[in-house]
Amino acid sequence: MSWLHALKHTARSGLKVERQRLDPLVAVRAAVGLALVVGAALYLFGPAVAASSAFGAFQAALATFQRSWRTRPVLALASGASLAVTTFVGYLTGAHPALFVSLLAVWTFLAGLTWAVGPTAGMIASSNVAIMLVTVTLPTSVGAAAQHAGMIMVGGIVQAVLIVLFPVRRWGAQRDALADALAAEADYARRLRHDPVAPFDPEPLMNARSAAAITPRQARRRPAELHGARGLAERIRPVLASLADPALGVPAEGEQRARVRELLAAAGSTLDAAARAVRHGEPVTMSPAARAVLAVPKEGAVLTGPARRAESRLISLLRDVIETAQGTGTTDAGRTTPDRSPTEDTAYRTARRLALGAARRVARRPEHRADPHDHLHRPTVPGLIPVALRAMRAELRRDSPVFRHAVRVAVVAATGYAVGASLPLGHGYWAPMASVMVMRPDFSQTYSRAVARFGGTLLGVALATGLVQLTHPDTRLSAALAVGCAFLMFLLLRTGYAVTQVCVSGYVVFLLGMGGLQWTQTVPERVVLTLAGGLLAMLAYAVYPAWETPRLRTRLADWLIADGRYATAVLQRYADPAGAPRDAVREALLATREARVAWQDALERAANEPVRHRGLSRTAADDAPHALAQLARVAMLMEAHLPARDTTPVPAAAALAEALRTDVEAAARAVRERRTPRWDAFRAALDAWDAQDAAGDDKVVRKGAGLLLEALDELAHALDAEGPRPQGSAARTAA
């Protein structure tokens, strides 16, 4: 993609407005917290302190809207505390320009590195630096600076207290994540009825796993229906796939296929019912038809062999899902609804105890105890500090996109501050503030946010200026208008960055007007300096980029290694059911999902970059992921029939596992070096097994190994510029 096309694409992306579900109650709560803090500070201390406290409450509220599985009060407190420290430290050096610029560069570099911890931490840290540039200009002494920092912290505390006192759909994010995972499984089951090798996007399962990680304090308050259902959903997916796939399941037509279609339809209906119950905290309502299909037939079973075992396992898992997902009748488990009578409240508590007991019984079953990943613990905020430091230290290398982003943003912030100070304009800090807020570790977001910020700023200051001309607001009215703009921003936060910048621009105009500044002193400066900051950010990425395009082959090789380890772990379980590590398959599966998502993200970013060298041809970038997805899907089909510990080992599986491990390691190096991978060792091991013609060998392993080789051959042909694309089952799109 050329630079011209890349700029056009990012500009359209930045100015795009999306229709999203709004959360008016959450926006009202955040705006009320801001109004309380601003009003109290204005009454007690005056406009300057009120402006500082407004930034603290605003930033704390903004942090609670980020995509994070931590509790909202914790996010508000962390944001308020970090902003208070940042502001106070900044003021201590503000009187010495050279020292302040040095501190700004170091502080911004550290803020850039926090993107290694996650997007929420990166956003909070970047916003802290941007707001520090404004707040350090307000106090006039160290004591006043401490007072301002204290009021900023108060703003975070007020927002946290309001969240505790007026919760809006407590555990709502975790409920939605688990319900989305169950609904995705239901959709997958229905699609398998018509397409036995239908693809499946594991992202809902990954989100549900992230949401399931909780702190010890949260574990004591988690609703019963959120405990255990995710692990069951994880186990259902391979069983569904193994039932539907003709290669390892039942024939494509006939009586057995009809039974499989009935089971898949009933599974879809049951999982949808469980998803609705989890999302709304209601009891599960199953259809009579699904209950009839999922009844275990005592005699005259249609399915036989592996398919029969898969049928029994699916029925058992679906019953466990229903038992675990039984709702408590409220979205806030543990709270008494005010309009509930004493008798109803007793019944509610009884139902909750029964649901909690059911979840515990399911968790105590052997197949659940075998997977420790059902119980994920998230470190507390103090415990997160060493984890964050290790993640940031790991990014201190020249080829890291996060490190290059930290360097870029630090240099741009210092340069922007110097440029703003040298221009014959006031409020020179707006240039570095704009740069810090728009810069992200990847090209597309940086450029789209720069365009959106300038466009939103231009429209926002125009609207705010017109309103000022009409109303001529005094201090109190300016504060009220600022709170109104903040409410609109909180309400429309998820509709697009350009829309939020319109509201933020009006918020800043009214907030500074509250301190006595006229619009003629702020509007022209803000527009010009915002444009300068955006241009600096865009220029910095062009001069010191972190392109994803040249790393596509490395991402593909990482995905190949993850898939190979997953298939190897499955084969090792067949080779040694009693001695193979029980967690190896699960851990390898999680690594496969992460590698797949990393590839997809990298490919999406590369598609928008103005880089001609793609590292992969377009055909290879389209075909190779299909082959790797098929490789993982075959391993998943084999996982659905993993043997028990007392099962007779399959000796040939050990040779296959070792050969596959050797070939995958060599193939990953070949992919990175632009060579065609080969599978000689695995093919030889499979031929040796066929030559033995041993009786009693596991048919699942033999068929699965053949499908693995087909997927590997397709990958080799996809990466071979001169090789024709193979035809057959392995060439089909797989999950």
XYZ file of C-alpha atoms in Angstrom:
735
model
C 0.000 0.000 0.000
C 1.348 3.424 -0.957
C 1.622 6.305 1.491
C -1.245 8.115 -0.221
C -3.597 5.159 0.101
C -2.456 4.526 3.679
C -3.171 8.130 4.653
C -6.598 8.017 3.014
C -7.459 4.784 4.782
C -6.330 5.967 8.217
C -8.117 9.292 7.793
C -11.405 7.554 7.002
C -10.870 5.167 9.906
C -10.222 8.016 12.338
C -13.315 9.972 11.322
C -15.602 6.944 11.329
C -18.555 7.025 13.705
C -19.845 3.644 14.897
C -23.235 2.793 16.306
C -22.736 1.205 19.698
C -24.885 0.313 22.678
C -24.854 3.273 25.056
C -24.642 3.082 28.855
C -26.474 6.215 30.044
C -26.546 5.203 33.721
C -22.791 4.716 33.803
C -22.290 8.054 32.025
C -24.599 9.805 34.515
C -22.719 8.299 37.460
C -19.370 9.449 36.071
C -20.689 12.950 35.343
C -22.234 13.229 38.826
C -18.892 12.307 40.377
C -17.192 14.983 38.306
C -19.839 17.552 39.258
C -19.513 16.786 42.976
C -15.753 17.191 42.935
C -15.754 20.348 40.811
C -18.547 21.952 42.812
C -16.939 21.247 46.178
C -13.494 22.415 45.029
C -14.947 25.554 43.449
C -16.807 26.411 46.642
C -13.934 25.661 49.024
C -10.755 26.554 47.128
C -11.542 28.463 43.965
C -11.276 27.907 40.186
C -7.621 26.805 40.015
C -8.026 23.912 42.458
C -11.392 23.094 40.891
C -9.684 22.700 37.519
C -7.153 20.257 38.988
C -9.820 18.258 40.771
C -11.842 18.205 37.555
C -8.937 16.595 35.709
C -8.580 13.979 38.447
C -12.260 13.040 38.506
C -12.419 13.146 34.699
C -9.399 10.876 34.273
C -10.605 8.446 36.956
C -14.005 8.169 35.303
C -12.410 7.723 31.894
C -10.293 4.846 33.217
C -13.411 2.957 34.318
C -14.659 2.886 30.713
C -11.606 1.006 29.463
C -11.723 -2.645 28.476
C -10.453 -4.265 31.647
C -11.555 -7.159 33.824
C -10.486 -5.402 37.010
C -13.172 -3.859 39.185
C -14.106 -0.289 38.284
C -13.338 1.151 41.749
C -9.801 -0.224 41.512
C -9.333 1.406 38.099
C -10.623 4.750 39.404
C -8.342 4.669 42.457
C -5.297 3.610 40.433
C -5.902 6.341 37.882
C -6.420 9.042 40.504
C -3.384 8.031 42.545
C -1.031 7.776 39.561
C -2.195 11.135 38.179
C -1.714 12.800 41.573
C 1.867 11.502 41.816
C 2.620 12.460 38.215
C 1.298 15.981 38.696
C 3.175 16.613 41.935
C 6.494 15.291 40.576
C 6.014 17.383 37.447
C 5.449 20.546 39.426
C 8.622 20.046 41.479
C 10.670 20.437 38.288
C 8.349 22.836 36.451
C 10.315 25.944 37.430
C 13.442 24.595 35.702
C 12.708 24.147 31.964
C 15.677 21.923 31.181
C 15.027 19.669 34.178
C 11.307 19.526 33.389
C 11.920 18.541 29.753
C 14.284 15.805 30.919
C 11.694 14.549 33.405
C 9.021 14.748 30.696
C 11.121 12.608 28.353
C 11.849 9.963 31.002
C 8.288 9.913 32.313
C 6.872 9.644 28.798
C 9.297 6.853 27.911
C 8.113 4.861 30.936
C 4.495 5.583 29.987
C 5.216 4.237 26.514
C 6.662 1.044 27.976
C 3.496 0.432 30.017
C 1.770 -0.646 26.795
C 3.617 -3.927 27.396
C 1.349 -4.452 30.423
C -1.848 -3.891 28.454
C -3.908 -1.238 26.668
C -5.635 -0.063 29.848
C -2.332 0.581 31.637
C -0.942 2.247 28.511
C -3.941 4.536 28.199
C -3.858 5.579 31.861
C -0.118 6.255 31.756
C -0.341 8.277 28.525
C -3.264 10.320 29.856
C -1.338 11.021 33.058
C 1.539 12.546 31.101
C -0.818 14.598 28.933
C -2.789 15.965 31.887
C 0.410 16.657 33.836
C 1.389 19.158 31.139
C -1.722 21.169 32.007
C -1.946 20.770 35.772
C 1.662 21.754 36.533
C 0.839 25.282 35.313
C -1.938 25.815 37.871
C -0.297 25.843 41.359
C 2.143 28.567 42.488
C 4.006 26.834 45.337
C 4.966 23.384 46.570
C 2.182 23.525 49.127
C -0.335 24.490 46.477
C 0.983 21.695 44.257
C 0.435 19.198 47.077
C -3.074 20.571 47.513
C -3.794 20.166 43.803
C -2.424 16.620 43.836
C -4.587 15.831 46.846
C -7.699 17.097 45.093
C -6.836 15.000 42.044
C -6.673 11.972 44.306
C -9.990 12.979 45.871
C -11.504 12.961 42.398
C -10.481 9.329 41.940
C -11.783 8.410 45.400
C -15.162 10.045 44.739
C -15.576 8.148 41.475
C -14.645 4.879 43.206
C -17.115 5.501 46.050
C -19.947 6.250 43.627
C -19.264 2.996 41.773
C -19.465 1.073 45.059
C -22.619 2.851 46.238
C -24.431 2.818 42.883
C -23.323 -0.291 40.980
C -24.624 -0.680 37.455
C -24.935 -4.337 36.472
C -22.323 -5.764 38.789
C -20.229 -8.538 37.166
C -21.796 -7.453 33.872
C -18.573 -7.648 31.863
C -17.806 -11.150 33.139
C -21.368 -12.261 32.470
C -21.262 -10.954 28.924
C -17.896 -12.604 28.229
C -19.076 -16.014 29.438
C -22.438 -15.672 27.689
C -20.706 -14.716 24.441
C -18.530 -17.831 24.702
C -21.552 -20.069 25.232
C -23.438 -18.359 22.401
C -20.435 -18.817 20.093
C -20.428 -22.536 20.924
C -24.160 -22.679 20.183
C -23.686 -21.023 16.813
C -20.807 -23.398 16.075
C -22.999 -26.417 16.843
C -25.720 -25.209 14.468
C -23.253 -24.518 11.665
C -21.730 -27.974 12.051
C -25.083 -29.504 11.100
C -24.642 -28.177 7.560
C -20.842 -27.866 7.332
C -19.009 -30.623 9.267
C -15.702 -28.691 9.055
C -17.126 -25.232 9.787
C -14.580 -22.718 11.136
C -14.662 -21.490 14.716
C -13.247 -18.237 16.050
C -11.750 -18.910 19.502
C -11.739 -15.230 20.518
C -14.943 -15.501 22.632
C -13.372 -18.373 24.567
C -10.183 -16.349 25.035
C -12.175 -13.361 26.313
C -14.096 -15.603 28.691
C -10.837 -17.003 30.020
C -9.476 -13.495 30.592
C -12.678 -12.518 32.378
C -12.511 -15.617 34.588
C -9.221 -14.531 36.168
C -10.149 -12.869 39.463
C -8.491 -11.713 42.647
C -8.992 -13.621 45.940
C -11.366 -10.875 47.084
C -13.468 -11.245 43.947
C -13.497 -15.020 44.341
C -15.481 -14.640 47.570
C -18.173 -12.608 45.807
C -18.366 -14.215 42.380
C -21.889 -15.406 41.449
C -22.253 -19.174 41.337
C -23.262 -19.266 37.672
C -19.916 -17.714 36.668
C -17.956 -20.577 38.243
C -17.072 -23.565 36.063
C -19.181 -22.950 32.958
C -16.216 -21.645 30.956
C -14.229 -24.838 31.458
C -17.223 -26.844 30.324
C -17.563 -24.725 27.191
C -13.902 -25.361 26.424
C -14.467 -29.131 26.587
C -17.625 -29.066 24.506
C -16.017 -27.598 21.392
C -13.755 -30.573 20.470
C -16.587 -32.997 21.195
C -18.885 -31.123 18.816
C -16.220 -31.078 16.113
C -15.421 -34.783 16.504
C -19.096 -35.731 16.222
C -19.586 -33.679 13.060
C -16.404 -34.434 11.123
C -16.803 -37.457 8.811
C -13.075 -38.234 9.016
C -13.177 -39.145 12.715
C -16.905 -39.193 13.389
C -19.786 -40.746 11.477
C -20.501 -41.085 7.724
C -21.669 -38.023 5.824
C -25.153 -39.516 5.317
C -27.328 -42.102 6.946
C -29.044 -42.826 10.237
C -25.988 -41.987 12.327
C -25.588 -38.604 10.603
C -29.245 -37.831 11.349
C -28.635 -38.575 15.033
C -25.577 -36.327 15.020
C -27.604 -33.490 13.494
C -30.212 -33.917 16.236
C -27.506 -33.771 18.886
C -25.935 -30.659 17.357
C -29.300 -28.875 17.189
C -30.065 -29.777 20.807
C -26.593 -28.636 21.862
C -27.114 -25.286 20.134
C -30.475 -24.789 21.845
C -29.097 -25.791 25.253
C -26.027 -23.573 25.016
C -28.166 -20.613 23.938
C -30.412 -21.148 26.956
C -27.363 -21.266 29.221
C -25.985 -18.089 27.620
C -29.228 -16.206 28.264
C -29.322 -17.425 31.862
C -25.750 -16.354 32.535
C -26.143 -12.971 30.834
C -29.273 -11.993 32.771
C -28.835 -14.012 35.977
C -31.979 -16.048 35.350
C -32.783 -19.766 35.641
C -32.081 -21.878 32.572
C -35.110 -22.691 30.438
C -34.608 -25.662 28.129
C -36.929 -26.677 25.323
C -38.686 -30.070 25.690
C -37.309 -31.134 22.305
C -33.720 -30.558 23.432
C -34.361 -32.463 26.658
C -35.696 -35.415 24.688
C -32.724 -35.501 22.328
C -30.207 -35.292 25.163
C -31.782 -38.143 27.102
C -29.307 -41.038 27.234
C -30.863 -43.935 25.288
C -30.923 -47.058 27.417
C -31.171 -49.377 24.443
C -31.080 -49.201 20.670
C -28.283 -46.611 20.505
C -27.700 -45.369 16.965
C -24.059 -44.319 17.332
C -21.254 -46.762 17.951
C -17.534 -46.705 18.693
C -15.825 -43.299 19.113
C -18.988 -41.485 18.050
C -20.932 -43.221 20.820
C -18.333 -42.146 23.379
C -18.486 -38.583 22.062
C -22.286 -38.618 22.322
C -22.177 -39.685 25.957
C -19.563 -37.108 26.774
C -21.502 -34.318 25.047
C -24.686 -35.161 26.939
C -22.789 -35.208 30.230
C -21.083 -31.883 29.511
C -24.323 -30.177 28.501
C -25.992 -31.341 31.710
C -23.088 -29.902 33.662
C -23.441 -26.608 31.775
C -27.117 -26.384 32.711
C -26.395 -27.298 36.327
C -23.629 -24.720 36.589
C -25.434 -21.915 34.736
C -28.597 -22.074 36.851
C -29.226 -18.406 37.608
C -30.106 -16.832 40.910
C -32.790 -14.572 39.512
C -30.743 -11.395 39.717
C -27.727 -9.936 37.998
C -26.158 -8.979 41.320
C -25.773 -12.212 43.228
C -25.823 -11.807 46.965
C -27.999 -8.662 47.023
C -31.569 -8.538 48.252
C -33.968 -6.903 45.824
C -35.932 -4.164 47.644
C -39.323 -5.227 46.266
C -38.889 -8.887 47.278
C -41.028 -10.180 50.120
C -39.440 -12.031 53.070
C -40.731 -15.350 51.729
C -39.342 -14.605 48.275
C -36.068 -13.493 49.794
C -35.764 -16.789 51.669
C -36.469 -18.671 48.470
C -33.875 -16.554 46.701
C -31.195 -17.350 49.271
C -32.098 -21.047 49.087
C -31.842 -21.022 45.300
C -28.508 -19.261 45.498
C -27.148 -21.851 47.940
C -28.353 -24.652 45.679
C -26.751 -23.041 42.630
C -23.490 -22.507 44.483
C -23.548 -26.092 45.687
C -24.173 -27.331 42.148
C -21.207 -25.364 40.864
C -19.001 -26.782 43.592
C -20.164 -30.343 42.864
C -19.347 -29.891 39.198
C -15.928 -28.447 40.071
C -15.152 -31.439 42.321
C -15.708 -33.983 39.574
C -12.543 -35.703 38.347
C -12.668 -34.273 34.849
C -12.845 -30.768 36.314
C -10.172 -31.232 38.947
C -7.828 -32.303 36.179
C -7.782 -28.817 34.684
C -6.342 -26.177 37.042
C -7.053 -23.485 34.452
C -10.706 -23.453 35.526
C -9.527 -21.506 38.592
C -7.613 -18.489 37.337
C -6.292 -15.944 39.810
C -5.519 -12.363 38.921
C -2.871 -10.592 41.017
C -3.920 -7.650 43.124
C -2.716 -4.175 42.136
C 0.338 -4.347 44.465
C 1.044 -7.847 43.182
C 0.812 -6.578 39.621
C 3.771 -4.216 40.054
C 6.537 -6.860 39.715
C 4.634 -8.454 36.829
C 4.437 -5.092 35.067
C 8.114 -4.395 35.654
C 9.082 -7.749 34.156
C 6.870 -7.133 31.121
C 8.367 -3.677 30.581
C 11.911 -4.979 31.023
C 11.249 -7.681 28.431
C 10.457 -4.991 25.835
C 13.829 -3.241 26.202
C 15.137 -4.390 22.832
C 15.485 -2.524 19.560
C 13.150 -4.740 17.540
C 10.262 -4.408 20.024
C 7.301 -2.298 18.764
C 6.609 -1.194 22.352
C 10.198 -0.028 22.861
C 10.183 1.878 19.574
C 6.873 3.468 20.571
C 8.346 4.527 23.933
C 11.325 6.116 22.195
C 9.100 7.893 19.674
C 6.681 9.292 22.216
C 9.475 10.453 24.551
C 11.295 12.324 21.784
C 8.081 13.804 20.401
C 6.885 14.970 23.835
C 10.151 16.760 24.558
C 10.315 18.227 21.042
C 6.673 19.276 21.134
C 7.143 21.027 24.462
C 10.135 22.925 23.106
C 8.253 23.857 19.918
C 5.186 25.006 21.862
C 7.302 27.114 24.206
C 9.111 28.763 21.318
C 5.971 29.752 19.409
C 4.428 33.180 20.103
C 1.352 31.504 21.564
C 0.204 30.688 25.060
C -0.517 27.213 26.385
C 2.355 25.664 24.450
C 1.787 22.385 26.305
C -1.114 21.587 23.982
C 1.291 20.448 21.256
C 3.006 17.674 23.289
C -0.298 16.818 24.949
C -1.874 16.143 21.550
C 1.122 14.058 20.484
C 1.090 11.890 23.597
C -2.649 11.245 23.371
C -2.669 10.180 19.716
C 0.489 8.068 19.602
C 0.091 4.300 19.770
C 2.510 1.421 19.136
C 1.134 0.761 15.625
C 0.913 2.906 12.507
C -2.809 2.743 11.793
C -4.000 3.857 15.231
C -1.463 6.682 15.448
C -2.399 8.214 12.113
C -6.154 7.692 12.440
C -6.187 9.192 15.951
C -4.130 12.180 14.797
C -6.672 12.967 12.071
C -9.589 12.333 14.419
C -8.140 14.533 17.151
C -7.609 17.490 14.860
C -11.020 17.127 13.210
C -12.790 16.674 16.534
C -10.894 19.566 18.100
C -11.793 21.871 15.232
C -15.490 21.052 15.462
C -15.549 20.987 19.261
C -13.958 24.386 19.775
C -16.207 25.863 17.093
C -19.343 24.609 18.861
C -18.050 25.605 22.293
C -17.086 29.059 21.046
C -20.532 29.573 19.565
C -22.137 28.571 22.854
C -19.877 30.945 24.786
C -20.837 33.787 22.452
C -24.507 33.071 23.019
C -24.518 32.534 26.796
C -21.504 34.528 28.119
C -21.198 32.041 31.021
C -19.856 32.967 34.429
C -17.734 30.641 36.564
C -20.585 28.427 37.738
C -22.208 28.138 34.326
C -18.841 27.338 32.758
C -18.398 24.536 35.284
C -21.873 23.214 34.506
C -21.209 23.309 30.754
C -17.901 21.499 31.284
C -19.675 18.753 33.226
C -22.288 18.532 30.461
C -19.584 18.058 27.835
C -17.960 15.395 29.993
C -21.285 13.565 30.271
C -21.654 13.545 26.487
C -18.125 12.218 26.151
C -18.757 9.404 28.637
C -22.005 8.560 26.859
C -20.523 8.534 23.345
C -17.113 7.141 24.263
C -17.452 3.944 22.235
C -18.812 5.581 19.087
C -15.451 6.824 17.844
C -12.403 8.879 18.768
C -13.456 11.857 16.639
C -16.802 12.139 18.452
C -15.171 12.043 21.871
C -12.699 14.735 20.831
C -15.575 17.059 19.978
C -16.832 16.687 23.554
C -13.350 16.899 25.100
C -12.592 20.118 23.226
C -15.737 21.725 24.558
C -14.920 20.420 28.035
C -11.472 22.062 27.979
C -12.818 25.365 26.644
C -15.414 25.607 29.418
C -13.021 24.354 32.080
C -10.443 27.009 31.261
C -13.237 29.564 30.968
C -14.159 28.678 34.532
C -10.711 29.955 35.521
C -11.273 33.313 33.798
C -9.642 32.683 30.408
C -11.557 34.067 27.421
C -12.195 31.895 24.378
C -10.063 34.235 22.260
C -7.101 33.250 24.459
C -7.584 29.506 24.088
C -9.364 28.495 20.886
C -6.836 29.645 18.229
C -3.940 28.321 20.290
C -5.568 24.955 20.832
C -6.340 24.461 17.134
C -2.868 25.429 15.939
C -0.985 23.510 18.618
C -3.176 20.422 18.244
C -2.360 20.387 14.547
C 1.347 20.774 15.350
C 1.237 17.935 17.878
C -0.573 15.620 15.477
C 1.901 16.345 12.683
C 4.822 15.657 15.038
C 3.311 12.306 15.988
C 2.784 11.310 12.355
C 6.280 12.440 11.360
C 7.851 10.478 14.227
C 6.274 7.226 13.063
C 7.441 7.825 9.501
C 11.019 8.501 10.653
C 11.256 5.744 13.286
C 8.608 3.135 12.386
C 7.856 -0.311 13.737
C 6.401 -1.966 10.645
C 4.630 -5.272 11.121
C 4.862 -6.282 7.462
C 8.477 -7.585 7.501
C 7.667 -9.687 10.577
C 4.799 -11.637 9.006
C 6.941 -14.705 8.380
C 8.095 -14.681 11.997
C 4.480 -14.501 13.192
C 3.582 -17.390 10.882
C 6.518 -19.437 12.168
C 5.430 -18.799 15.765
C 1.936 -20.028 14.916
C 3.394 -23.144 13.273
C 5.459 -23.904 16.382
C 2.407 -23.495 18.624
C 0.261 -25.769 16.426
C 3.046 -28.343 16.250
C 3.423 -28.426 20.034
C -0.335 -28.830 20.414
C -0.451 -31.798 18.028
C 2.659 -33.274 19.639
C 1.138 -33.023 23.123
C -1.993 -34.838 21.905
C 0.054 -37.623 20.318
C 2.111 -38.002 23.500
C -1.061 -38.561 25.511
C -1.959 -41.447 23.216
C 1.584 -42.813 23.453
C 1.667 -42.688 27.271
C -1.813 -42.107 28.780
C -0.586 -42.657 32.342
C 2.706 -40.772 32.265
C 2.103 -37.815 29.933
C 1.638 -34.457 31.723
C -2.065 -33.795 32.092
C -1.757 -30.045 31.569
C 0.431 -30.197 28.456
C -2.450 -30.426 25.983
C -4.351 -27.576 27.599
C -1.351 -25.269 27.771
C -0.439 -26.026 24.165
C -3.995 -25.251 23.052
C -3.915 -21.863 24.792
C -0.571 -21.078 23.162
C -2.041 -21.984 19.772
C -4.907 -19.549 20.240
C -2.582 -16.743 21.289
C -0.318 -17.352 18.287
C -3.297 -17.352 15.944
C -4.623 -14.065 17.318
C -1.127 -12.538 17.125
C -0.948 -13.528 13.444
C -4.385 -12.094 12.694
C -3.573 -8.819 14.447
C -0.245 -8.580 12.642
C -1.840 -9.267 9.263
C -4.503 -6.619 9.901
C -1.894 -4.023 10.860
C 0.311 -4.931 7.908
C -2.583 -4.474 5.499
C -2.749 -0.763 6.413
C 0.985 -0.054 6.335
C 2.655 1.845 3.461
C 5.219 -0.913 2.974
C 5.644 -2.722 -0.303
C 7.686 -5.646 1.002
C 5.106 -7.921 2.640
C 7.454 -10.754 3.545
C 4.753 -13.083 2.207
C 2.928 -13.116 -1.079
C -0.797 -12.430 -0.897
C -1.541 -16.011 -1.938
C 0.691 -17.415 0.784
C -0.785 -15.029 3.362
C -4.241 -16.359 2.437
C -3.466 -20.088 2.109
C -0.923 -20.682 4.878
C -3.326 -19.684 7.713
C -5.906 -22.132 6.326
C -3.371 -24.952 6.542
C -2.319 -24.035 10.080
C -5.944 -23.759 11.173
C -6.571 -27.220 9.722
C -3.537 -28.544 11.600
C -4.917 -27.243 14.898
C -8.414 -28.527 14.099
C -7.177 -32.061 13.478
C -5.295 -31.989 16.777
C -8.498 -30.804 18.444
C -10.451 -33.709 16.902
C -7.913 -36.131 18.332
C -8.090 -34.345 21.683
C -11.815 -35.084 21.831
C -10.964 -38.801 22.117
C -8.012 -38.571 24.519
C -7.558 -41.897 26.336
C -7.990 -42.394 30.057
C -4.950 -43.128 32.207
C -5.671 -46.856 32.295
C -5.970 -47.115 28.500
C -3.511 -49.244 26.548
C -0.791 -47.015 25.013
C -0.362 -46.614 21.254
C 3.387 -47.218 20.702
C 3.460 -45.697 17.214
C 2.162 -42.387 18.596
C 5.461 -41.781 20.409
C 7.468 -42.029 17.159
C 4.948 -39.750 15.426
C 5.186 -37.174 18.216
C 8.992 -37.097 18.125
C 9.068 -36.889 14.318
C 6.505 -34.090 14.309
C 8.442 -32.114 16.921
C 11.660 -32.409 14.893
C 10.003 -31.451 11.612
C 8.155 -28.464 13.075
C 11.300 -26.972 14.607
C 13.120 -27.251 11.267
C 10.078 -25.972 9.372
C 9.806 -22.864 11.556
C 13.388 -21.973 10.700
C 12.629 -22.576 7.013
C 9.606 -20.270 7.132
C 11.639 -17.452 8.685
C 14.385 -17.932 6.077
C 11.944 -17.968 3.127
C 12.474 -21.668 2.407
C 9.833 -24.337 1.830
C 9.296 -26.554 4.907
C 9.607 -30.335 4.654
C 8.051 -33.143 6.673
C 10.349 -36.056 5.932
C 10.614 -37.419 9.473
C 6.859 -37.371 10.116
C 6.101 -38.938 6.740
C 8.684 -41.672 7.377
C 7.219 -42.424 10.821
C 3.732 -42.685 9.337
C 4.959 -45.000 6.548
C 6.746 -47.185 9.104
C 3.514 -47.530 11.080
C 1.617 -48.538 7.939
C 4.277 -51.134 7.141
C 3.864 -52.762 10.559
C 0.132 -53.334 10.039
C -0.261 -53.915 13.769
C -3.626 -55.165 14.948
C -5.548 -53.210 17.518
C -3.963 -49.858 16.740
C -6.077 -46.811 17.550
C -8.009 -45.754 14.437
C -8.398 -42.199 15.757
C -4.635 -41.779 15.956
C -4.043 -43.287 12.517
C -6.687 -41.208 10.789
C -5.657 -38.122 12.672
C -2.008 -38.564 11.753
C -2.963 -38.800 8.101
C -4.976 -35.590 8.338
C -2.072 -33.879 10.083
C 0.208 -34.789 7.191
C -2.324 -33.432 4.683
C -2.428 -30.099 6.538
C 1.364 -29.955 6.694
C 1.622 -30.665 2.964
C -0.827 -27.860 2.231
C 1.272 -25.480 4.308
C 4.376 -26.462 2.340
C 2.592 -25.862 -0.971
C 1.230 -22.511 0.251
C 4.743 -21.310 1.079
C 6.267 -22.728 -2.108
C 6.034 -20.013 -4.769
C 6.248 -22.562 -7.580
C 4.192 -25.369 -6.079
C 0.559 -25.904 -7.113
C -2.100 -25.668 -4.497
C -3.272 -29.149 -3.378
C -6.866 -30.272 -3.619
C -8.722 -32.227 -0.970
C -10.002 -31.990 2.539
C -6.900 -30.248 3.871
C -7.376 -27.345 1.486
C -10.623 -26.386 3.134
C -10.943 -23.512 5.510
C -10.742 -24.726 9.099
C -10.911 -23.250 12.537
